[in-house]
XYZ file of C-alpha atoms in Angstrom:
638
model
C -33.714 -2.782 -40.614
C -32.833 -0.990 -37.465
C -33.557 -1.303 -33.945
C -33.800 1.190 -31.033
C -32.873 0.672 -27.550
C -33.357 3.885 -25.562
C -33.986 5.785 -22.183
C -34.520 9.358 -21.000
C -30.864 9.361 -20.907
C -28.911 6.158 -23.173
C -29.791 5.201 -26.355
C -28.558 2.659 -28.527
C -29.282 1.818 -32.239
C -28.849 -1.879 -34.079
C -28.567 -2.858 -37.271
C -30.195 -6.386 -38.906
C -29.281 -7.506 -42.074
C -28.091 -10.238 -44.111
C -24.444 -9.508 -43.079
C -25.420 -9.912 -39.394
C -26.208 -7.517 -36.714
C -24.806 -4.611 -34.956
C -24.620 -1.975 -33.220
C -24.499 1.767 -35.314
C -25.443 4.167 -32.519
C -24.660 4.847 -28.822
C -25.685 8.227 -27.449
C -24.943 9.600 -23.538
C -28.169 11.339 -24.073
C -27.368 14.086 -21.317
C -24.352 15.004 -23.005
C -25.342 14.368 -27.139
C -22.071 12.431 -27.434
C -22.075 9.736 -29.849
C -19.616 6.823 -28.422
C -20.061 4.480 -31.934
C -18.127 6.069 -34.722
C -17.639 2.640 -35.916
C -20.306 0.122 -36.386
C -19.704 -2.358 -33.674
C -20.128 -6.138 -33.503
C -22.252 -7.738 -30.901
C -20.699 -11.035 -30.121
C -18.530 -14.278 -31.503
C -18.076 -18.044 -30.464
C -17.125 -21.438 -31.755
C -19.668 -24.188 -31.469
C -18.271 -27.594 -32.137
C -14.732 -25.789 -33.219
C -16.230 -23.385 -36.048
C -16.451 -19.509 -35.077
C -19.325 -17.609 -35.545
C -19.399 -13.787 -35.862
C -22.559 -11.444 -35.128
C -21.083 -9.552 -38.258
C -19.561 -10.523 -41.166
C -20.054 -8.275 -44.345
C -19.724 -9.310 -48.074
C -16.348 -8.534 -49.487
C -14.541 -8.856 -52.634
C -11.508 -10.839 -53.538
C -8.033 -8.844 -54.862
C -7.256 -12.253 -56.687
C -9.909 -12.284 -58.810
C -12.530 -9.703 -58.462
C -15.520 -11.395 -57.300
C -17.233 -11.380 -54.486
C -17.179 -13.738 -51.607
C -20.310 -14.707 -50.489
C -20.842 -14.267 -46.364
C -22.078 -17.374 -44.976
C -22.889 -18.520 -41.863
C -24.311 -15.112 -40.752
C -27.123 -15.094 -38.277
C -30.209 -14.837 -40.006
C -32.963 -13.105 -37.905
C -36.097 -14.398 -36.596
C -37.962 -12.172 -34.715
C -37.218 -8.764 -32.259
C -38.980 -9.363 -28.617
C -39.149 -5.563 -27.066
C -40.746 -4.714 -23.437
C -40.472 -1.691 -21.221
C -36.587 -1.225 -20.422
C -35.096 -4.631 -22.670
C -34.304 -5.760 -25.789
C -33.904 -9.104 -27.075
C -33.206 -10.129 -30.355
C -33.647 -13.193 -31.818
C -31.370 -15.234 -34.741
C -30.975 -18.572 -35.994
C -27.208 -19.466 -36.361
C -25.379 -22.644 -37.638
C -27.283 -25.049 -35.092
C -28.473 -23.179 -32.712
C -31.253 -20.008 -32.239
C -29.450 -17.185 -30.609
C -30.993 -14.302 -28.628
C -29.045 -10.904 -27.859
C -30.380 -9.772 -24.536
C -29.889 -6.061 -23.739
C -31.682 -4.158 -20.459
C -31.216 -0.900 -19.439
C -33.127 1.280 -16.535
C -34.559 4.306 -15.577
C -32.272 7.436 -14.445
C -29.174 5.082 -15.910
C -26.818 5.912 -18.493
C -25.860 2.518 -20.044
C -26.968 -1.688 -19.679
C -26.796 -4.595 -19.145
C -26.519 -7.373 -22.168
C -26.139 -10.973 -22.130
C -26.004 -13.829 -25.291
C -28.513 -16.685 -25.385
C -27.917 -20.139 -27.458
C -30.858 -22.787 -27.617
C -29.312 -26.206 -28.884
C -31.631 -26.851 -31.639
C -29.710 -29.298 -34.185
C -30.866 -32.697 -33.128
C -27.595 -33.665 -31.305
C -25.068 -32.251 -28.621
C -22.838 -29.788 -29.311
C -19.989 -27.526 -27.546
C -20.216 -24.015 -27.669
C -16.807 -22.060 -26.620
C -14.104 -19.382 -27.617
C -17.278 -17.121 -26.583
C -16.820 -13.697 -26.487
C -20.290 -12.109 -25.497
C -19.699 -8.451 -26.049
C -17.347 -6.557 -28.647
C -17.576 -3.026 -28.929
C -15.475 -0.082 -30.291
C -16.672 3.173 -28.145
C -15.364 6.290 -27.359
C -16.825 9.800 -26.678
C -13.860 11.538 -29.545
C -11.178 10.498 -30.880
C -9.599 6.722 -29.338
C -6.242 8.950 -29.795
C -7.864 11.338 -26.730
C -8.849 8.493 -24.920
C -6.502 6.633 -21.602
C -7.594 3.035 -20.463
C -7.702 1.823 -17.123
C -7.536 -1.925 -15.891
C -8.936 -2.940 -12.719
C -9.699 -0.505 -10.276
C -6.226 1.536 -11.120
C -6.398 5.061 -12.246
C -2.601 4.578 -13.924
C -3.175 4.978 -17.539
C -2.155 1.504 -19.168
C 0.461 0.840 -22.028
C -1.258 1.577 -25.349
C -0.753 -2.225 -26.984
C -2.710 -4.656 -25.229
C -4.093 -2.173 -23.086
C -5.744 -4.764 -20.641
C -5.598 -8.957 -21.589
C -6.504 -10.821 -18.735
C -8.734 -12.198 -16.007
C -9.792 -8.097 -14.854
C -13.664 -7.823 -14.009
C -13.246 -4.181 -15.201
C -12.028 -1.410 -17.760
C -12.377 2.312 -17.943
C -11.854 4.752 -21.132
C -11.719 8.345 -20.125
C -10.960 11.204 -23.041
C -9.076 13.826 -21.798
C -10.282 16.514 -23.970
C -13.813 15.713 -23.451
C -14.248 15.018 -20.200
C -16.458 11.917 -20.869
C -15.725 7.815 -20.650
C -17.194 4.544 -20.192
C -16.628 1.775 -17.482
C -17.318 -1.612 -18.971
C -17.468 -4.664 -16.157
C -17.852 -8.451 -16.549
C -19.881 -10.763 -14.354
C -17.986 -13.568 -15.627
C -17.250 -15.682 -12.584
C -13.627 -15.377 -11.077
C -10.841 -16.931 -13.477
C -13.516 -17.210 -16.070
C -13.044 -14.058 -16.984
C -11.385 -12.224 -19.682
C -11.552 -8.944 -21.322
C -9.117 -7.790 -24.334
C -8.588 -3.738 -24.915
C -6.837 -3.107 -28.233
C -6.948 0.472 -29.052
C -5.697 -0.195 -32.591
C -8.786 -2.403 -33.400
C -10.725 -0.254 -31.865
C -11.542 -3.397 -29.862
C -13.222 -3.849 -26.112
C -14.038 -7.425 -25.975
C -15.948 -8.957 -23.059
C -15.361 -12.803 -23.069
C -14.824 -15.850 -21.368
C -11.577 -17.550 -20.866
C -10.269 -18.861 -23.690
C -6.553 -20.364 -22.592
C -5.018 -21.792 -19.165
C -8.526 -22.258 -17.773
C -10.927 -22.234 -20.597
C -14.662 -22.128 -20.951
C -16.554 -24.718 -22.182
C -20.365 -25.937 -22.654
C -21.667 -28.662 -23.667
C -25.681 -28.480 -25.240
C -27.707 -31.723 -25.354
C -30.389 -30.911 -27.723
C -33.185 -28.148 -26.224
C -30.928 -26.979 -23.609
C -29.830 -23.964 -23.184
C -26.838 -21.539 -21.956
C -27.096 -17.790 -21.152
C -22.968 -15.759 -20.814
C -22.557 -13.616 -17.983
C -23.646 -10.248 -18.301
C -21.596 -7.286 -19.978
C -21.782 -4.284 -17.835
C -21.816 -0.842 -19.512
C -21.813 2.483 -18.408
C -21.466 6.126 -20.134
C -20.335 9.389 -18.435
C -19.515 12.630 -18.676
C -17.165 14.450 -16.067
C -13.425 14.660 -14.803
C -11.300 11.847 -14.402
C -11.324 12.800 -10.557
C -14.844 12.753 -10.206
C -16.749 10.642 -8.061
C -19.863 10.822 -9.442
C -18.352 9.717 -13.247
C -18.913 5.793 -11.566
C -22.571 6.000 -10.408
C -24.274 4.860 -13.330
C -21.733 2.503 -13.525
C -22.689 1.664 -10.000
C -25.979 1.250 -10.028
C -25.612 -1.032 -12.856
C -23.713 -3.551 -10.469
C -26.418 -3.274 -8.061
C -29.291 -4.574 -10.051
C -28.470 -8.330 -9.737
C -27.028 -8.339 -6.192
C -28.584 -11.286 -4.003
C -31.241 -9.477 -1.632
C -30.168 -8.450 1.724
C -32.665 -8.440 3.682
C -30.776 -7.911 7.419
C -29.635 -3.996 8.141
C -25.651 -3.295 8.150
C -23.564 -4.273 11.396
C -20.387 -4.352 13.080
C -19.836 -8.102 12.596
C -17.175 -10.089 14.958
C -14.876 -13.368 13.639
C -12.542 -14.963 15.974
C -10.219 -16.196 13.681
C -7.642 -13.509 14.167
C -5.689 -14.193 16.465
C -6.911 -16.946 17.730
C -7.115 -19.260 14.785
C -8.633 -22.883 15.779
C -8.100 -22.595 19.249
C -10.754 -21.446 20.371
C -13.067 -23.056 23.145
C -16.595 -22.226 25.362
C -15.300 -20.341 27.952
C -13.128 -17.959 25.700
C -15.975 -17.628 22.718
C -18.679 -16.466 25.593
C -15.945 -13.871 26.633
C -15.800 -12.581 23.330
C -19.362 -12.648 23.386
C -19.781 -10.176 25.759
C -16.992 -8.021 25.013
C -18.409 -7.889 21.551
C -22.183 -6.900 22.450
C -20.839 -4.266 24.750
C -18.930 -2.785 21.637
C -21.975 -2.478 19.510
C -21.730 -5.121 17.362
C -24.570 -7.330 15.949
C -22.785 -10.272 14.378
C -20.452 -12.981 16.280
C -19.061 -15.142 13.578
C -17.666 -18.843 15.029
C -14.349 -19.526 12.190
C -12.359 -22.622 12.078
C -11.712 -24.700 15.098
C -15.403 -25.788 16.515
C -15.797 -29.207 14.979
C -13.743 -32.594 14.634
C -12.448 -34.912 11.716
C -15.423 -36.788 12.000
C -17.822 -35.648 9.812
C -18.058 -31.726 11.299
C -18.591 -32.948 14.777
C -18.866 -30.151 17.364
C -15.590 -31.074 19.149
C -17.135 -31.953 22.714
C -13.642 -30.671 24.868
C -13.964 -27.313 23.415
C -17.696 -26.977 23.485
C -19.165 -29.601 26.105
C -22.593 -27.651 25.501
C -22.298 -27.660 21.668
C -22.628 -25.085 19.801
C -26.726 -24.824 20.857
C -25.072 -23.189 23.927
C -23.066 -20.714 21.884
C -25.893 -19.875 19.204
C -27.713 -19.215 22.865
C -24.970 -17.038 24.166
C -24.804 -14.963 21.298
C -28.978 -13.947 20.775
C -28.965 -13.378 24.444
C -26.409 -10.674 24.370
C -28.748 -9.199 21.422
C -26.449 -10.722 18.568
C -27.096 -12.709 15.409
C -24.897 -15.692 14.762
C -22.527 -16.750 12.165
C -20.657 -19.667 10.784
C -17.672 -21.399 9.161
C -17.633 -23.817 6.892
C -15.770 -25.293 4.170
C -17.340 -26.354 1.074
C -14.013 -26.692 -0.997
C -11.854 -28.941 0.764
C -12.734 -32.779 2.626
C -11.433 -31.410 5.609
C -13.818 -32.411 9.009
C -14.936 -34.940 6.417
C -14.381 -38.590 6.297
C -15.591 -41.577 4.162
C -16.838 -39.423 1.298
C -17.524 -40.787 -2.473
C -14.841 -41.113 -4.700
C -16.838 -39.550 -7.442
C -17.342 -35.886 -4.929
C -13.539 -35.475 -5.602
C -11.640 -33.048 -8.107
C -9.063 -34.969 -10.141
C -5.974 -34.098 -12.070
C -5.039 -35.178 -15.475
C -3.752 -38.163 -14.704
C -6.464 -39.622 -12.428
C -5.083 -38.570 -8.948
C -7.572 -36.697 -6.232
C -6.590 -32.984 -6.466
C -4.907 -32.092 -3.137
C -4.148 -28.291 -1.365
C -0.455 -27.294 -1.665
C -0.080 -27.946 1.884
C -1.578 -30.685 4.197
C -4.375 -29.215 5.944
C -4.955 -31.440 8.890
C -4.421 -34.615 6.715
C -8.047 -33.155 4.451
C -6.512 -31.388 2.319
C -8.094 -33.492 -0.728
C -10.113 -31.082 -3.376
C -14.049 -31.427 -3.502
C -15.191 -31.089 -6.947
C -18.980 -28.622 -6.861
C -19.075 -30.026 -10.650
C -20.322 -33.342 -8.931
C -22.912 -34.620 -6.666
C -20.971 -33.383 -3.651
C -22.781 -29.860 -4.521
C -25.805 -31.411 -3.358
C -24.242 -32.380 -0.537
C -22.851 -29.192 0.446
C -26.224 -28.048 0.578
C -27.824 -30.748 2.065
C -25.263 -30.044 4.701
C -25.689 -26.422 5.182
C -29.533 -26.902 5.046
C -29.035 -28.997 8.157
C -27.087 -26.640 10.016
C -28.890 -23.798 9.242
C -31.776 -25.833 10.841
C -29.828 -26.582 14.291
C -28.211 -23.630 15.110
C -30.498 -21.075 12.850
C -27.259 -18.856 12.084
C -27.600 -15.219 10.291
C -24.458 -15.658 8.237
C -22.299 -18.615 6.505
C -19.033 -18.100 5.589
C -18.041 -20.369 3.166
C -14.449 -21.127 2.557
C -11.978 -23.321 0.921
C -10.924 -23.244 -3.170
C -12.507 -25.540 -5.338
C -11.855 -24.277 -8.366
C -8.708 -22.676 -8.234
C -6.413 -21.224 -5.244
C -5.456 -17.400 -4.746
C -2.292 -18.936 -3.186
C -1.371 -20.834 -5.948
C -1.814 -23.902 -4.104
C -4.134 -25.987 -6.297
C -4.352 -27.420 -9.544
C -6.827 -25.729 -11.946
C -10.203 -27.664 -12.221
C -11.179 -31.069 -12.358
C -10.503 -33.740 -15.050
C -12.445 -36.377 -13.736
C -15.242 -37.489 -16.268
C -17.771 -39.196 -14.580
C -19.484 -35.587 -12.563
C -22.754 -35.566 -12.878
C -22.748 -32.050 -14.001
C -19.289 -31.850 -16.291
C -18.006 -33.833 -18.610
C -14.509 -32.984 -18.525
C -11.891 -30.435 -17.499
C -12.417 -27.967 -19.958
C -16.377 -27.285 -18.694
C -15.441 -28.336 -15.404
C -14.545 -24.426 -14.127
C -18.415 -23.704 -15.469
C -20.005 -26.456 -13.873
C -17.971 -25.508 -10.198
C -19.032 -22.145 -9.965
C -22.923 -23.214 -11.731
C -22.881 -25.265 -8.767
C -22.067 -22.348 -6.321
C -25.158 -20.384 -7.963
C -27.470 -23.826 -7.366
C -26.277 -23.438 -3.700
C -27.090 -20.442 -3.069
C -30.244 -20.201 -5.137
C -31.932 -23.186 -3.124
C -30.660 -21.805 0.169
C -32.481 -18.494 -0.736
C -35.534 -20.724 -0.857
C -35.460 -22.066 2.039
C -33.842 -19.754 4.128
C -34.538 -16.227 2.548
C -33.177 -14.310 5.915
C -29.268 -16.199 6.050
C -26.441 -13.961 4.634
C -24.272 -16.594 2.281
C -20.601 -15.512 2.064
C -18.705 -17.245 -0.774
C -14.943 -16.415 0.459
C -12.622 -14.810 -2.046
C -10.828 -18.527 -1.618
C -14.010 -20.346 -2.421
C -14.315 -18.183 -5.534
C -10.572 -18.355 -6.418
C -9.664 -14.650 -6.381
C -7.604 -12.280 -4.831
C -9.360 -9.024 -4.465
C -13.368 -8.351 -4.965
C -15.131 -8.728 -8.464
C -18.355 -8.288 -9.655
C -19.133 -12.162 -10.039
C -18.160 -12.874 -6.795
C -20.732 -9.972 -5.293
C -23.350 -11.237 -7.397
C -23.010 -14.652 -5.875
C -22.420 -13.665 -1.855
C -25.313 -11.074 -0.121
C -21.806 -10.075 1.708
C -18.450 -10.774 0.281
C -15.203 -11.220 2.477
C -12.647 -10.482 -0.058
C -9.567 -10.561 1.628
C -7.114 -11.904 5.227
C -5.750 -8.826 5.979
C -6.027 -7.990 9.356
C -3.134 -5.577 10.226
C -2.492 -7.460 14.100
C 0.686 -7.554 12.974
C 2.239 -3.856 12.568
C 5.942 -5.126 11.156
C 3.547 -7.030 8.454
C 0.638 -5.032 7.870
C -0.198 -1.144 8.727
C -3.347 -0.431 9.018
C -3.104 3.039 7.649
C -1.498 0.858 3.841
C -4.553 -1.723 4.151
C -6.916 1.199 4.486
C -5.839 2.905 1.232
C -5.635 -0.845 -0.503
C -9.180 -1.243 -0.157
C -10.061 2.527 -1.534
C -9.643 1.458 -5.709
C -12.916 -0.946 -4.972
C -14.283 0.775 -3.265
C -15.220 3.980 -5.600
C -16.282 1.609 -8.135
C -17.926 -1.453 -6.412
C -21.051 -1.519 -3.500
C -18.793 -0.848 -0.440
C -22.086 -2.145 1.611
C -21.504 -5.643 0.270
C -17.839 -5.809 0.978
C -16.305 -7.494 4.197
C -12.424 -6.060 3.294
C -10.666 -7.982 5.217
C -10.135 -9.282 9.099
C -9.230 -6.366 10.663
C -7.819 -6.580 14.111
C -9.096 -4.263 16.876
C -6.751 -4.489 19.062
C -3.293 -2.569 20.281
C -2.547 1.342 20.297
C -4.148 1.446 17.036
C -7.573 0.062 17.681
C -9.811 3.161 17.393
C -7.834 2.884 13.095
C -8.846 -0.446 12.902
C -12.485 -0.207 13.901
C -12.758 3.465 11.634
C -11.266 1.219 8.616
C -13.205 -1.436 8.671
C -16.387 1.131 8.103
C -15.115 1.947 4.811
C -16.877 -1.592 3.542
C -19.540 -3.813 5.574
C -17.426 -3.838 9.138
C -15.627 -7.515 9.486
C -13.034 -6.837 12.701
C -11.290 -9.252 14.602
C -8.733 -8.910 17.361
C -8.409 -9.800 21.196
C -11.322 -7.834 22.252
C -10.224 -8.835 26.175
C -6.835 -6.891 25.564
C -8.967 -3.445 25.158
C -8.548 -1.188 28.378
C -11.787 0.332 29.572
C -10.872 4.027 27.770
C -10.237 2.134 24.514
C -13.831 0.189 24.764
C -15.743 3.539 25.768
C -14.307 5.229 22.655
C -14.678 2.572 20.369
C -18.233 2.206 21.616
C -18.716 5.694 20.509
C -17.697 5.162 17.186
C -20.091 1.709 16.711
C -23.059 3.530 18.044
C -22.563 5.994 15.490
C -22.183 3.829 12.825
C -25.499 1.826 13.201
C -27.627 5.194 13.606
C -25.928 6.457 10.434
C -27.435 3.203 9.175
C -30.312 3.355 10.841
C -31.384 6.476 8.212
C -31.178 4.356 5.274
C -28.658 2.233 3.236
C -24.963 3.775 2.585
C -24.263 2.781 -0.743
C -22.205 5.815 -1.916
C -18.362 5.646 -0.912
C -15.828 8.891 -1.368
C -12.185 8.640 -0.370
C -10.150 11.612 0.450
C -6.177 11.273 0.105
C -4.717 14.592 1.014
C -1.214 13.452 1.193
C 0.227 10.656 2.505
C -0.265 10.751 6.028
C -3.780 12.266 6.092
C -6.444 10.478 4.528
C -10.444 9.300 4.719
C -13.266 8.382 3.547
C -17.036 8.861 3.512
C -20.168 6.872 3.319
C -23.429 8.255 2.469
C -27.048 7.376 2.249
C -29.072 8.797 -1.461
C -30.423 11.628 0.855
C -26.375 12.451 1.169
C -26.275 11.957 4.649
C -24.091 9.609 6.676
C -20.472 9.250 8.414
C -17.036 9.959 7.706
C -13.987 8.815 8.777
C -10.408 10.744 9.061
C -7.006 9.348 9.625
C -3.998 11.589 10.795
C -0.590 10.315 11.133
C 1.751 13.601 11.341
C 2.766 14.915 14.357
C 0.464 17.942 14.093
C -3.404 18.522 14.306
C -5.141 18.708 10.627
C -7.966 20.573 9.783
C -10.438 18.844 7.143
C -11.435 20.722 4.136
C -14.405 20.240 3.411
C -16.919 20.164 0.310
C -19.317 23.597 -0.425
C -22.253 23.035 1.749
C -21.020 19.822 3.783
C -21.610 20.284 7.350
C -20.256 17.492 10.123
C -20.593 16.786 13.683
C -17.480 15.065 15.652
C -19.095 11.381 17.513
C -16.772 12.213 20.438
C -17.488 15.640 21.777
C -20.416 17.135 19.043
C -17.968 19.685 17.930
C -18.577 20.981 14.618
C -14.921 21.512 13.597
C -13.517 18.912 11.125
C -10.100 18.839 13.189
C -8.300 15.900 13.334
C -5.815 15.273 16.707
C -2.128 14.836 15.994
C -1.358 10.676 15.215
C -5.171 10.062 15.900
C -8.320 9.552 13.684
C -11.508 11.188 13.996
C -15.198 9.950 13.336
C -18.203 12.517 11.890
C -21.705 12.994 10.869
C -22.127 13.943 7.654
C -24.445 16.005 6.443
């Protein structure tokens, strides 16, 4: 029997027997290209060591002729259809089995996700899962170049892409059409396998150095991430190819229910010293500039359990939180949830623990806390019971919370936690699950209680090194990297820009805090213009800023919040025109909204721009898209 998925524009056909199930059909319904010229198969997994296949056909034996029986196939149940999903339903070994698939209106492509219910009387461990396998291409796989990441570098045609990447593109040159497929697997969780000669994409979860693993008492249940999947049809070049792909990503982002802003952190350069007198300076320099977040980092509280450290702050931080709603801010906060640092006399069982029994421990001593916190354990619940209490005192807009748990970017930690007495793992090997399950608990009962605060999982909380789709699922805004570019001989701002353009074109640039960027020096006005190209996160001496640098950068905030003011800019376009001019625009769905240029040559530039663009210059309303000599440049876009 056969079973229909479809849209005005996607449609995709299945195909139930007693072999299995599969998928026969998938149509870009705009173009009438069929992507499936082989069947594909839906899914595999192991569940108390066996593997189980969506698909496994009858075959017969060179030896002897006969045929071999398939066994162990799912058998199915029942098909549960409603307006824009699919979900169908199998029994298989010891455990029922449902194949979830939505798609949406206007969108070329879905979302699909694999069900098990724990049905066989006892527990079992379900692992080696792989929850989507397919075998697409618009023509020919021979026509077809892959891309890992956010890289538009054709890969190597073996293992095109093995490894933790959250996504993969196929583009055929002679058709002009592709697919992006992305994973919501959560940071080194994930894994994805391109073999062109299998005709393989496979969609998974780790399988090796830091494997997946769930255990099922009987009834329970476990749903995979979510397979991401989008068709197009249009040059490699093209923008618009990732939109579908786009809005896909958007459909489970955490609400955000506060308006972009300029948002200020004094971590850079200040680090932990920090005090009243120089935060309430900052204050003010910061509302004068426009922005509408002041973010206290590191520094404001003691060893002793988080304590507001009394010589810095003699009026606590009530005074601050004050400070910063009278100068017509919202306030935000650090916190680590990772590490015991600021903590003392915890539980033994809170702790992550290594193979042989020892607390897990930072790479580095980190003010003598530099002992691992394990969110597999009860300490999740006090994490929150922490945060709840904070959010209470000081009624902050925004949370940024930092420190690995799971696994360090820096290389600094031992992966996951052996310990076997956690209250929600049972050993190492579903100890990475349980961490980041108990990351989604936090933020779930925070958004219960506190709809309107902005949770920020760092990129070192979540244990990667660049964005991902997990990790923007999980945070309303995401600060994904340190860069801050204070330090020219280190960083230059103009390299950090174009680092941050890959994500950008593919993931929502609203939700992204790229990095720390420092607003300070000759190159101020670059470093405030960058740090639009994602949700603004600047830091920097604000008090070094002469008066002509503050009226010009004030220029460029106020345009930025009345470009938001007209309505959300989700759409992101770079513009490389060689290697000293370059820029970027953000736009509303009406198509209206700001762009930024960057020229470093030693002459003026004028901007080409798209049929029927039109742009006004935020400094002097001139409708000329000219860019200064060694200077930048700010425009409505229309």
């Amino acid at each position: 029997m056969f079973h229909t998925l479809e849209n005005e524009l996607f449609r995709r056909v299945f195909e139930v027997s007693a072999s299995g199930v599969r998928s026969v059909s998938m149509v870009d319904k705009r173009s009438g290209l069929e992507y499936l010229h082989t069947p594909a198969r839906e899914f595999m997994f192991s569940i108390d060591g066996k593997m189980y296949s969506s698909y496994r056909s009858c075959s017969v034996r060179v030896v002897d002729g006969n045929t071999e029986v398939n066994a162990d196939t799912p058998e199915f149940i029942r098909c549960e259809a409603a307006e824009n999903q699919l979900s169908l339903v199998f029994a298989l070994g010891r455990v029922e089995l449902s194949l979830n698939y939505r798609i949406f209106p206007g969108v070329c492509g879905y979302r699909k996700s694999v069900s098990i219910i724990n049905k066989s009387g006892k527990m079992v461990k379900i692992d080696k899962f792989a929850f989507d396998d397919t075998c697409a291409a618009p023509g020919k796989i021979a026509d077809c170049a892959l891309f890992s990441g956010y890289s538009d570098t054709p890969q190597p045609l073996c293992f095109t892409c093995e490894g933790n990447e959250d996504m993969v593109r196929c583009h055929d040159r002679v058709l002009d059409a592709g697919w992006f497929m992305g994973s919501t697997a959560p940071g080194i969780l994930r894994y994805m396998m391109i073999y062109p000669n299998w005709r393989n994409a496979l969609n998974a979860l780790n399988m090796s150095s830091a494997p997946f693993a769930k255990f099922l008492e009987n009834g329970e249940s476990f749903t995979s991430p979510e397979s991401v999947f989008a068709l197009y049809s249009g040059k490699m070049a093209d923008a618009a190819t990732a939109d579908d792909f786009n809005a896909l990503l958007r459909v489970d982002l955490p609400p955000l229910c506060r308006r972009e802003g300029l948002m200020y952190c004094t971590w850079i350069p200040f680090l932990k010293n920090i005090n009243a007198s120089l935060v309430k300076e900052l204050i003010s320099r910061a509302a004068a500039l426009n922005y509408r977040y002041f973010v206290l980092d590191d520094g404001w509280f003691t060893a002793d359990d988080h304590a507001v450290d009394k010589e810095k702050f003699p009026g606590g931080l009530e005074e601050i939180s004050d400070a910063v709603r009278a100068a017509g801010m919202e306030s935000g906060l650090w916190l680590n949830i990772g590490t015991a640092y600021g903590r003392k006399d915890l539980p033994e069982n809170f702790f992550a623990r290594q193979y042989d029994g020892k607390k897990s421990r930072l790479g580095f001593d980190y003010s003598n806390s530099g002992d691992v916190l394990c969110l597999g354990s009860l300490w999740r619940d006090a994490a929150l019971a922490e945060l709840e209490a904070l959010a209470e005192k000081y009624h902050p807009a925004y949370f940024k919370l930092d420190f690995s748990s799971i696994m360090s970017p820096y290389g600094l930690l031992p992966y996951g936690c052996h310990a076997k007495d956690h209250a929600y793992h049972r050993c190492w090997h579903d100890s990475f699950m349980a961490m980041y399950d108990g990351m989604h608990c936090i933020k779930e009962r925070m958004l219960e209680r506190f709809p309107e605060i902005i949770l920020d999982f760092s990129f070192e909380t979540f244990g990667t090194e660049k964005p991902n789709i997990a990790a923007l699922e999980l945070s309303a805004l995401h600060h994904v990297t340190n860069i801050a570019a204070d330090d020219p001989d280190i960083q230059d701002i103009s390299m950090a820009r174009k680092s941050f353009y890959p994500w950008l074109k593919r993931l929502p640039a609203e939700r992204i805090l790229n990095g720390l960027l420092a607003v300070q020096g000759e190159r101020c006005a670059e470093a405030l213009l960058t740090s639009f190209a994602g949700a603004p996160l600047t830091a920097g001496d604000l008090r070094s800023l002469t008066g002509e640098q503050c009226a010009r950068l004030k220029k460029f905030s106020a345009a930025f919040n009345s470009a938001v003011s007209q309505g959300a800019l989700t759409k992101f376009r770079s513009f490389e025109f060689s290697d000293k001019v370059d820029g970027f625009c953000r736009l509303n769905e009406n198509g209206s909204g700001f762009a930024a240029f960057f020229n470093r040559t030693s002459a003026p530039f004028n901007v080409e721009l798209p049929d029927g663009v039109s742009v006004v210059n935020v400094e002097n309303g001139d409708s000329a898209a000219v860019l200064p000599a060694n200077d930048c440049a700010m425009f409505f876009w229309q």
